[in-house]
PDB file of C-alpha atoms in Angstrom:
ATOM      1  CA  UNK L   1       1.812  -7.968  -8.024  1.00  0.00           C
ATOM      2  CA  UNK L   2      -1.289  -8.203  -5.578  1.00  0.00           C
ATOM      3  CA  UNK L   3      -2.555  -4.218  -5.180  1.00  0.00           C
ATOM      4  CA  UNK L   4      -3.960  -3.837  -1.917  1.00  0.00           C
ATOM      5  CA  UNK L   5      -5.261  -0.635  -3.364  1.00  0.00           C
ATOM      6  CA  UNK L   6      -7.311  -2.539  -6.552  1.00  0.00           C
ATOM      7  CA  UNK L   7      -8.811  -5.220  -4.012  1.00  0.00           C
ATOM      8  CA  UNK L   8      -9.755  -1.988  -1.276  1.00  0.00           C
ATOM      9  CA  UNK L   9     -11.963  -0.819  -4.266  1.00  0.00           C
ATOM     10  CA  UNK L  10     -15.251  -2.059  -3.026  1.00  0.00           C
ATOM     11  CA  UNK L  11     -14.638  -1.381   0.723  1.00  0.00           C
ATOM     12  CA  UNK L  12     -13.833   2.122  -0.641  1.00  0.00           C
ATOM     13  CA  UNK L  13     -17.197   1.918  -2.188  1.00  0.00           C
ATOM     14  CA  UNK L  14     -19.272   0.654   0.628  1.00  0.00           C
ATOM     15  CA  UNK L  15     -17.560   3.333   3.057  1.00  0.00           C
ATOM     16  CA  UNK L  16     -18.704   6.016   0.390  1.00  0.00           C
ATOM     17  CA  UNK L  17     -22.039   4.783   0.280  1.00  0.00           C
ATOM     18  CA  UNK L  18     -22.464   4.784   3.851  1.00  0.00           C
ATOM     19  CA  UNK L  19     -20.877   7.865   4.808  1.00  0.00           C
ATOM     20  CA  UNK L  20     -23.432   9.415   2.276  1.00  0.00           C
ATOM     21  CA  UNK L  21     -26.626   7.319   3.290  1.00  0.00           C
ATOM     22  CA  UNK L  22     -25.515   8.730   7.167  1.00  0.00           C
ATOM     23  CA  UNK L  23     -25.479  12.766   5.281  1.00  0.00           C
ATOM     24  CA  UNK L  24     -29.150  12.114   3.919  1.00  0.00           C
ATOM     25  CA  UNK L  25     -30.757  10.751   6.913  1.00  0.00           C
ATOM     26  CA  UNK L  26     -28.441  12.136   9.934  1.00  0.00           C
ATOM     27  CA  UNK L  27     -27.557  15.855   8.292  1.00  0.00           C
ATOM     28  CA  UNK L  28     -25.744  18.062  10.044  1.00  0.00           C
ATOM     29  CA  UNK L  29     -25.736  21.865   9.838  1.00  0.00           C
ATOM     30  CA  UNK L  30     -21.807  22.270  10.129  1.00  0.00           C
ATOM     31  CA  UNK L  31     -21.213  19.741   7.433  1.00  0.00           C
ATOM     32  CA  UNK L  32     -20.497  20.416   3.844  1.00  0.00           C
ATOM     33  CA  UNK L  33     -21.581  16.867   3.494  1.00  0.00           C
ATOM     34  CA  UNK L  34     -22.023  15.392  -0.966  1.00  0.00           C
ATOM     35  CA  UNK L  35     -22.292  17.513  -4.354  1.00  0.00           C
ATOM     36  CA  UNK L  36     -23.270  14.906  -6.773  1.00  0.00           C
ATOM     37  CA  UNK L  37     -21.629  16.877  -9.727  1.00  0.00           C
ATOM     38  CA  UNK L  38     -18.644  17.106  -7.466  1.00  0.00           C
ATOM     39  CA  UNK L  39     -18.311  13.610  -6.028  1.00  0.00           C
ATOM     40  CA  UNK L  40     -18.518  12.518 -10.085  1.00  0.00           C
ATOM     41  CA  UNK L  41     -15.813  14.670 -10.683  1.00  0.00           C
ATOM     42  CA  UNK L  42     -13.608  12.959  -7.284  1.00  0.00           C
ATOM     43  CA  UNK L  43     -14.521   9.889  -8.984  1.00  0.00           C
ATOM     44  CA  UNK L  44     -13.921  10.956 -12.596  1.00  0.00           C
ATOM     45  CA  UNK L  45     -10.433  11.849 -11.424  1.00  0.00           C
ATOM     46  CA  UNK L  46      -9.507   8.706  -9.418  1.00  0.00           C
ATOM     47  CA  UNK L  47     -10.541   5.858 -12.278  1.00  0.00           C
ATOM     48  CA  UNK L  48      -8.004   8.328 -14.143  1.00  0.00           C
ATOM     49  CA  UNK L  49      -5.725   8.122 -11.867  1.00  0.00           C
ATOM     50  CA  UNK L  50      -5.879   3.750 -11.431  1.00  0.00           C
ATOM     51  CA  UNK L  51      -6.163   4.084 -15.565  1.00  0.00           C
ATOM     52  CA  UNK L  52      -2.492   6.310 -16.482  1.00  0.00           C
ATOM     53  CA  UNK L  53      -1.785   4.227 -13.097  1.00  0.00           C
ATOM     54  CA  UNK L  54      -1.196   0.781 -15.261  1.00  0.00           C
ATOM     55  CA  UNK L  55       1.276   1.896 -17.284  1.00  0.00           C
ATOM     56  CA  UNK L  56       3.425   4.053 -15.026  1.00  0.00           C
ATOM     57  CA  UNK L  57       3.986   1.369 -11.831  1.00  0.00           C
ATOM     58  CA  UNK L  58       5.960  -0.644 -14.849  1.00  0.00           C
ATOM     59  CA  UNK L  59       8.241   2.348 -14.797  1.00  0.00           C
ATOM     60  CA  UNK L  60       8.534   3.110 -10.866  1.00  0.00           C
ATOM     61  CA  UNK L  61       8.544  -0.668 -10.766  1.00  0.00           C
ATOM     62  CA  UNK L  62      11.724  -0.399 -13.190  1.00  0.00           C
ATOM     63  CA  UNK L  63      13.419   2.008 -11.494  1.00  0.00           C
ATOM     64  CA  UNK L  64      12.849   0.557  -7.734  1.00  0.00           C
ATOM     65  CA  UNK L  65      14.271  -2.704  -9.210  1.00  0.00           C
ATOM     66  CA  UNK L  66      17.532  -1.261 -10.846  1.00  0.00           C
ATOM     67  CA  UNK L  67      17.973   0.557  -7.536  1.00  0.00           C
ATOM     68  CA  UNK L  68      17.736  -2.618  -5.609  1.00  0.00           C
ATOM     69  CA  UNK L  69      20.087  -4.602  -7.714  1.00  0.00           C
ATOM     70  CA  UNK L  70      22.780  -2.332  -6.929  1.00  0.00           C
ATOM     71  CA  UNK L  71      22.024  -1.675  -2.999  1.00  0.00           C
ATOM     72  CA  UNK L  72      24.969  -2.670  -0.593  1.00  0.00           C
ATOM     73  CA  UNK L  73      22.543  -5.345   1.281  1.00  0.00           C
ATOM     74  CA  UNK L  74      18.896  -6.412   0.661  1.00  0.00           C
ATOM     75  CA  UNK L  75      16.934  -6.199   4.187  1.00  0.00           C
ATOM     76  CA  UNK L  76      14.856  -9.330   4.744  1.00  0.00           C
ATOM     77  CA  UNK L  77      11.336  -9.716   4.605  1.00  0.00           C
ATOM     78  CA  UNK L  78      10.546 -11.968   6.678  1.00  0.00           C
ATOM     79  CA  UNK L  79      12.040  -9.737   9.855  1.00  0.00           C
ATOM     80  CA  UNK L  80       9.466  -7.604  11.288  1.00  0.00           C
ATOM     81  CA  UNK L  81      12.429  -5.449  12.046  1.00  0.00           C
ATOM     82  CA  UNK L  82      12.232  -4.629   8.274  1.00  0.00           C
ATOM     83  CA  UNK L  83       8.977  -4.103   7.932  1.00  0.00           C
ATOM     84  CA  UNK L  84       9.142  -1.483  11.362  1.00  0.00           C
ATOM     85  CA  UNK L  85      11.674   0.656   9.730  1.00  0.00           C
ATOM     86  CA  UNK L  86      10.027   0.714   6.443  1.00  0.00           C
ATOM     87  CA  UNK L  87       6.890   2.160   8.070  1.00  0.00           C
ATOM     88  CA  UNK L  88       8.814   5.007   9.787  1.00  0.00           C
ATOM     89  CA  UNK L  89      10.863   5.819   6.347  1.00  0.00           C
ATOM     90  CA  UNK L  90       8.003   5.783   3.870  1.00  0.00           C
ATOM     91  CA  UNK L  91       5.926   7.769   6.455  1.00  0.00           C
ATOM     92  CA  UNK L  92       8.903  10.370   6.686  1.00  0.00           C
ATOM     93  CA  UNK L  93       9.365  10.255   3.369  1.00  0.00           C
ATOM     94  CA  UNK L  94       6.225  11.048   2.444  1.00  0.00           C
ATOM     95  CA  UNK L  95       5.807  13.635   4.498  1.00  0.00           C
ATOM     96  CA  UNK L  96       8.803  15.446   2.712  1.00  0.00           C
ATOM     97  CA  UNK L  97       6.794  14.687  -0.900  1.00  0.00           C
ATOM     98  CA  UNK L  98       3.860  15.653   0.515  1.00  0.00           C
ATOM     99  CA  UNK L  99       5.399  19.065   1.889  1.00  0.00           C
ATOM    100  CA  UNK L 100       7.551  19.781  -1.468  1.00  0.00           C
ATOM    101  CA  UNK L 101       4.144  18.889  -3.660  1.00  0.00           C
ATOM    102  CA  UNK L 102       2.625  22.647  -1.820  1.00  0.00           C
ATOM    103  CA  UNK L 103       5.182  24.693  -1.681  1.00  0.00           C
ATOM    104  CA  UNK L 104       7.331  24.136  -5.121  1.00  0.00           C
ATOM    105  CA  UNK L 105       4.654  24.933  -7.645  1.00  0.00           C
ATOM    106  CA  UNK L 106       5.766  22.686 -10.630  1.00  0.00           C
ATOM    107  CA  UNK L 107       4.996  20.071  -7.834  1.00  0.00           C
ATOM    108  CA  UNK L 108       1.869  21.880  -6.791  1.00  0.00           C
ATOM    109  CA  UNK L 109       0.302  21.695 -10.274  1.00  0.00           C
ATOM    110  CA  UNK L 110       0.409  18.034  -9.635  1.00  0.00           C
ATOM    111  CA  UNK L 111      -1.152  17.619  -6.266  1.00  0.00           C
ATOM    112  CA  UNK L 112      -4.128  20.746  -6.765  1.00  0.00           C
ATOM    113  CA  UNK L 113      -6.200  18.337  -7.569  1.00  0.00           C
ATOM    114  CA  UNK L 114      -6.364  16.852  -4.596  1.00  0.00           C
ATOM    115  CA  UNK L 115      -7.598  20.257  -3.149  1.00  0.00           C
ATOM    116  CA  UNK L 116      -9.887  21.518  -5.894  1.00  0.00           C
ATOM    117  CA  UNK L 117     -13.095  20.518  -4.203  1.00  0.00           C
ATOM    118  CA  UNK L 118     -14.470  22.697  -1.769  1.00  0.00           C
ATOM    119  CA  UNK L 119     -16.535  19.406   0.037  1.00  0.00           C
ATOM    120  CA  UNK L 120     -14.229  17.244   2.663  1.00  0.00           C
ATOM    121  CA  UNK L 121     -15.971  13.487   2.425  1.00  0.00           C
ATOM    122  CA  UNK L 122     -14.846  10.313   1.363  1.00  0.00           C
ATOM    123  CA  UNK L 123     -15.326  10.903  -2.282  1.00  0.00           C
ATOM    124  CA  UNK L 124     -12.095  13.374  -1.803  1.00  0.00           C
ATOM    125  CA  UNK L 125      -9.965  11.226  -1.168  1.00  0.00           C
ATOM    126  CA  UNK L 126     -10.701   9.569  -4.733  1.00  0.00           C
ATOM    127  CA  UNK L 127      -9.756  12.773  -6.211  1.00  0.00           C
ATOM    128  CA  UNK L 128      -6.222  12.101  -7.629  1.00  0.00           C
ATOM    129  CA  UNK L 129      -3.538  13.466 -10.209  1.00  0.00           C
ATOM    130  CA  UNK L 130      -3.206  12.368 -13.716  1.00  0.00           C
ATOM    131  CA  UNK L 131       0.237  13.146 -13.277  1.00  0.00           C
ATOM    132  CA  UNK L 132       2.054  11.104 -10.537  1.00  0.00           C
ATOM    133  CA  UNK L 133       5.558  11.100 -12.425  1.00  0.00           C
ATOM    134  CA  UNK L 134       6.822  13.267  -9.484  1.00  0.00           C
ATOM    135  CA  UNK L 135       6.404  10.909  -7.048  1.00  0.00           C
ATOM    136  CA  UNK L 136       9.377   8.558  -7.947  1.00  0.00           C
ATOM    137  CA  UNK L 137      12.855  10.388  -6.682  1.00  0.00           C
ATOM    138  CA  UNK L 138      11.045  10.269  -3.229  1.00  0.00           C
ATOM    139  CA  UNK L 139      10.646   6.691  -2.626  1.00  0.00           C
ATOM    140  CA  UNK L 140      13.342   5.879  -4.793  1.00  0.00           C
ATOM    141  CA  UNK L 141      16.237   5.641  -2.157  1.00  0.00           C
ATOM    142  CA  UNK L 142      14.243   2.703  -0.284  1.00  0.00           C
ATOM    143  CA  UNK L 143      15.175   0.978  -2.965  1.00  0.00           C
ATOM    144  CA  UNK L 144      19.047   1.899  -2.664  1.00  0.00           C
ATOM    145  CA  UNK L 145      18.762   1.291   0.722  1.00  0.00           C
ATOM    146  CA  UNK L 146      17.833  -2.487   0.419  1.00  0.00           C
ATOM    147  CA  UNK L 147      13.692  -2.786   0.520  1.00  0.00           C
ATOM    148  CA  UNK L 148      12.347  -5.219  -1.580  1.00  0.00           C
ATOM    149  CA  UNK L 149      10.290  -3.054  -4.572  1.00  0.00           C
ATOM    150  CA  UNK L 150       7.226  -5.163  -3.858  1.00  0.00           C
ATOM    151  CA  UNK L 151       7.360  -3.864   0.016  1.00  0.00           C
ATOM    152  CA  UNK L 152       7.778  -0.451  -1.019  1.00  0.00           C
ATOM    153  CA  UNK L 153       4.563  -0.498  -3.140  1.00  0.00           C
ATOM    154  CA  UNK L 154       2.943  -2.454  -0.758  1.00  0.00           C
ATOM    155  CA  UNK L 155       3.878  -0.386   2.358  1.00  0.00           C
ATOM    156  CA  UNK L 156       3.094   3.029  -0.187  1.00  0.00           C
ATOM    157  CA  UNK L 157      -0.533   1.196  -0.577  1.00  0.00           C
ATOM    158  CA  UNK L 158      -1.017   0.960   3.025  1.00  0.00           C
ATOM    159  CA  UNK L 159      -0.713   4.522   3.628  1.00  0.00           C
ATOM    160  CA  UNK L 160      -2.917   5.631   0.573  1.00  0.00           C
ATOM    161  CA  UNK L 161      -5.807   3.498   2.232  1.00  0.00           C
ATOM    162  CA  UNK L 162      -5.132   4.481   5.755  1.00  0.00           C
ATOM    163  CA  UNK L 163      -5.598   8.346   4.478  1.00  0.00           C
ATOM    164  CA  UNK L 164      -8.710   7.239   2.585  1.00  0.00           C
ATOM    165  CA  UNK L 165     -11.089   6.979   5.718  1.00  0.00           C
ATOM    166  CA  UNK L 166      -9.465  10.255   6.960  1.00  0.00           C
ATOM    167  CA  UNK L 167     -11.076  12.334   4.317  1.00  0.00           C
ATOM    168  CA  UNK L 168     -14.503  12.269   6.546  1.00  0.00           C
ATOM    169  CA  UNK L 169     -16.291  15.053   8.666  1.00  0.00           C
ATOM    170  CA  UNK L 170     -18.211  12.281   9.980  1.00  0.00           C
ATOM    171  CA  UNK L 171     -15.726  11.650  12.733  1.00  0.00           C
ATOM    172  CA  UNK L 172     -14.716  14.386  15.679  1.00  0.00           C
ATOM    173  CA  UNK L 173     -11.386  14.480  17.394  1.00  0.00           C
ATOM    174  CA  UNK L 174      -9.907  11.346  19.090  1.00  0.00           C
ATOM    175  CA  UNK L 175      -8.502  10.252  21.701  1.00  0.00           C
ATOM    176  CA  UNK L 176      -5.976  12.087  22.865  1.00  0.00           C
ATOM    177  CA  UNK L 177      -2.672   9.997  22.695  1.00  0.00           C
ATOM    178  CA  UNK L 178      -4.158   8.849  18.408  1.00  0.00           C
ATOM    179  CA  UNK L 179      -4.569  12.961  17.968  1.00  0.00           C
ATOM    180  CA  UNK L 180      -0.865  13.078  19.124  1.00  0.00           C
ATOM    181  CA  UNK L 181       0.647  10.272  17.359  1.00  0.00           C
ATOM    182  CA  UNK L 182      -1.470   9.856  14.480  1.00  0.00           C
ATOM    183  CA  UNK L 183      -3.111  11.362  11.192  1.00  0.00           C
ATOM    184  CA  UNK L 184      -6.632  11.927  11.736  1.00  0.00           C
ATOM    185  CA  UNK L 185     -10.010  13.511  10.121  1.00  0.00           C
ATOM    186  CA  UNK L 186      -9.402  16.250  12.459  1.00  0.00           C
ATOM    187  CA  UNK L 187      -6.061  16.887  11.412  1.00  0.00           C
ATOM    188  CA  UNK L 188      -6.145  16.403   7.771  1.00  0.00           C
ATOM    189  CA  UNK L 189      -9.718  18.541   7.646  1.00  0.00           C
ATOM    190  CA  UNK L 190      -7.105  20.915   8.753  1.00  0.00           C
ATOM    191  CA  UNK L 191      -4.522  20.147   5.722  1.00  0.00           C
ATOM    192  CA  UNK L 192      -7.507  20.830   3.134  1.00  0.00           C
ATOM    193  CA  UNK L 193      -8.568  23.661   4.565  1.00  0.00           C
ATOM    194  CA  UNK L 194      -8.199  27.187   3.059  1.00  0.00           C
ATOM    195  CA  UNK L 195      -8.173  29.528   6.128  1.00  0.00           C
ATOM    196  CA  UNK L 196      -5.314  31.852   5.922  1.00  0.00           C
ATOM    197  CA  UNK L 197      -3.912  29.383   9.367  1.00  0.00           C
ATOM    198  CA  UNK L 198      -4.065  26.653   7.978  1.00  0.00           C
ATOM    199  CA  UNK L 199      -2.328  26.995   4.475  1.00  0.00           C
ATOM    200  CA  UNK L 200       0.392  24.920   4.509  1.00  0.00           C
ATOM    201  CA  UNK L 201      -0.169  22.271   7.539  1.00  0.00           C
ATOM    202  CA  UNK L 202      -0.611  19.158   8.495  1.00  0.00           C
ATOM    203  CA  UNK L 203       1.399  16.981   5.568  1.00  0.00           C
ATOM    204  CA  UNK L 204       1.996  13.867   7.504  1.00  0.00           C
ATOM    205  CA  UNK L 205       0.550  10.244   5.954  1.00  0.00           C
ATOM    206  CA  UNK L 206       0.119   8.162   8.762  1.00  0.00           C
ATOM    207  CA  UNK L 207       1.382   9.731  11.450  1.00  0.00           C
ATOM    208  CA  UNK L 208       1.142  13.190  12.735  1.00  0.00           C
ATOM    209  CA  UNK L 209       4.960  13.736  14.612  1.00  0.00           C
ATOM    210  CA  UNK L 210       6.943  14.857  11.346  1.00  0.00           C
ATOM    211  CA  UNK L 211       4.358  17.776  11.540  1.00  0.00           C
ATOM    212  CA  UNK L 212       5.141  18.448  14.950  1.00  0.00           C
ATOM    213  CA  UNK L 213       9.008  18.016  14.876  1.00  0.00           C
ATOM    214  CA  UNK L 214       9.553  20.211  11.439  1.00  0.00           C
ATOM    215  CA  UNK L 215       7.273  23.057  12.857  1.00  0.00           C
ATOM    216  CA  UNK L 216       4.082  22.081  10.275  1.00  0.00           C
ATOM    217  CA  UNK L 217       1.325  21.655  12.759  1.00  0.00           C
ATOM    218  CA  UNK L 218      -2.140  23.110  13.048  1.00  0.00           C
ATOM    219  CA  UNK L 219      -4.481  22.384  15.474  1.00  0.00           C
ATOM    220  CA  UNK L 220      -8.452  22.019  14.232  1.00  0.00           C
ATOM    221  CA  UNK L 221      -9.828  25.489  15.380  1.00  0.00           C
ATOM    222  CA  UNK L 222     -12.201  27.445  13.806  1.00  0.00           C
ATOM    223  CA  UNK L 223     -14.542  25.736  11.414  1.00  0.00           C
ATOM    224  CA  UNK L 224     -12.721  24.641   7.801  1.00  0.00           C
ATOM    225  CA  UNK L 225     -13.355  26.411   4.705  1.00  0.00           C
ATOM    226  CA  UNK L 226     -11.922  23.202   2.616  1.00  0.00           C
ATOM    227  CA  UNK L 227     -11.134  23.882  -1.294  1.00  0.00           C
ATOM    228  CA  UNK L 228      -8.156  26.297  -2.582  1.00  0.00           C
ATOM    229  CA  UNK L 229      -7.294  30.186  -1.969  1.00  0.00           C
ATOM    230  CA  UNK L 230      -8.615  30.842  -5.539  1.00  0.00           C
ATOM    231  CA  UNK L 231     -11.262  28.310  -6.349  1.00  0.00           C
ATOM    232  CA  UNK L 232     -11.684  26.712 -10.075  1.00  0.00           C
ATOM    233  CA  UNK L 233     -15.160  26.786 -10.399  1.00  0.00           C
ATOM    234  CA  UNK L 234     -15.580  23.709 -12.501  1.00  0.00           C
ATOM    235  CA  UNK L 235     -16.364  20.065 -12.453  1.00  0.00           C
ATOM    236  CA  UNK L 236     -14.326  19.410 -15.986  1.00  0.00           C
ATOM    237  CA  UNK L 237     -12.032  16.549 -14.836  1.00  0.00           C
ATOM    238  CA  UNK L 238      -9.869  17.791 -17.311  1.00  0.00           C
ATOM    239  CA  UNK L 239      -9.626  21.251 -16.220  1.00  0.00           C
ATOM    240  CA  UNK L 240      -9.342  19.822 -12.595  1.00  0.00           C
ATOM    241  CA  UNK L 241      -6.390  18.088 -13.510  1.00  0.00           C
ATOM    242  CA  UNK L 242      -4.579  20.807 -15.714  1.00  0.00           C
ATOM    243  CA  UNK L 243      -5.352  24.035 -14.696  1.00  0.00           C
ATOM    244  CA  UNK L 244      -2.761  24.783 -12.553  1.00  0.00           C
ATOM    245  CA  UNK L 245      -0.182  23.686 -15.025  1.00  0.00           C
ATOM    246  CA  UNK L 246      -1.911  26.119 -17.858  1.00  0.00           C
ATOM    247  CA  UNK L 247      -1.623  29.054 -14.993  1.00  0.00           C
ATOM    248  CA  UNK L 248       2.261  28.213 -15.064  1.00  0.00           C
ATOM    249  CA  UNK L 249       2.630  28.057 -19.092  1.00  0.00           C
ATOM    250  CA  UNK L 250       0.651  31.584 -19.069  1.00  0.00           C
ATOM    251  CA  UNK L 251       3.518  33.044 -16.779  1.00  0.00           C
ATOM    252  CA  UNK L 252       6.520  31.300 -18.149  1.00  0.00           C
ATOM    253  CA  UNK L 253       5.089  33.207 -22.045  1.00  0.00           C
ATOM    254  CA  UNK L 254       4.275  36.431 -19.862  1.00  0.00           C
ATOM    255  CA  UNK L 255       7.648  36.408 -17.699  1.00  0.00           C
ATOM    256  CA  UNK L 256      10.105  38.733 -18.886  1.00  0.00           C
ATOM    257  CA  UNK L 257      13.335  36.846 -17.458  1.00  0.00           C
ATOM    258  CA  UNK L 258      14.787  33.669 -16.442  1.00  0.00           C
ATOM    259  CA  UNK L 259      15.014  34.580 -13.263  1.00  0.00           C
ATOM    260  CA  UNK L 260      11.051  35.463 -13.169  1.00  0.00           C
ATOM    261  CA  UNK L 261      10.698  31.852 -15.015  1.00  0.00           C
ATOM    262  CA  UNK L 262      12.138  30.739 -12.425  1.00  0.00           C
ATOM    263  CA  UNK L 263       9.929  31.826  -9.960  1.00  0.00           C
ATOM    264  CA  UNK L 264       6.615  31.394 -11.437  1.00  0.00           C
ATOM    265  CA  UNK L 265       8.150  27.489 -11.828  1.00  0.00           C
ATOM    266  CA  UNK L 266      10.098  26.311  -8.949  1.00  0.00           C
ATOM    267  CA  UNK L 267       8.794  28.856  -5.857  1.00  0.00           C
ATOM    268  CA  UNK L 268       5.708  28.346  -4.273  1.00  0.00           C
ATOM    269  CA  UNK L 269       2.119  28.667  -5.699  1.00  0.00           C
ATOM    270  CA  UNK L 270       1.493  32.529  -5.693  1.00  0.00           C
ATOM    271  CA  UNK L 271       5.011  33.798  -5.926  1.00  0.00           C
ATOM    272  CA  UNK L 272       5.014  36.438  -8.184  1.00  0.00           C
ATOM    273  CA  UNK L 273       8.238  38.907  -9.222  1.00  0.00           C
ATOM    274  CA  UNK L 274       6.264  41.754  -6.860  1.00  0.00           C
ATOM    275  CA  UNK L 275       6.591  39.428  -4.107  1.00  0.00           C
ATOM    276  CA  UNK L 276      10.267  38.094  -4.641  1.00  0.00           C
TER     277      UNK L 276
END
């Protein structure tokens, strides 16, 4: 099967190098830029994600195929309306996948990897989870609706490709109609912010309209402070990949009741019995 992301790797590398050179020769004191150890960690996380997905995507493909086989209809791939419907449906599901991965701690443990950098550049886009397994249920309905598995995987790749390029400080706010409808570098900078007003906002993938519809939109205002509310202060890829799972396990061991264990696992990051 054609893998768009693997074929886009040379484009990622060229874009990353060009952005890094732009900071070298056109520095901006208001922008964070690159830090070698941070970017090395992000690249390592990205490579690890690709390796893990070599096997995991076989499981995903099998699940999509099984659902597609029992779907009451099979939508034609040669109809442009099918692709438009897939684009909208995929982006809608991505919004809810992304939102739940910020608001349910066991999901956050996977996604927090992507937010663990205190820098914001194209290498940050490659800082991906080594535990991608929680994504499967969110896209499985598309196969039941009659979208072919290869179409679903391709559209997911298109979304990831688009999102790579919005991880940059080098692009300011764009033309107002674009900012209104599309996820842009400005909107996604906000999403990566640890400022109080920026937390849990701008979950969109390609479109930002879902955030506007569901009340999670926040425009870029004050300077974004990137990273977590409690940064992990490590460049060790294994710790980056597992630190929140370790924290969950420690909280579960210390929990006194099943209610508390449930809270530590399925409530939001930062939940504690005292805040219940």
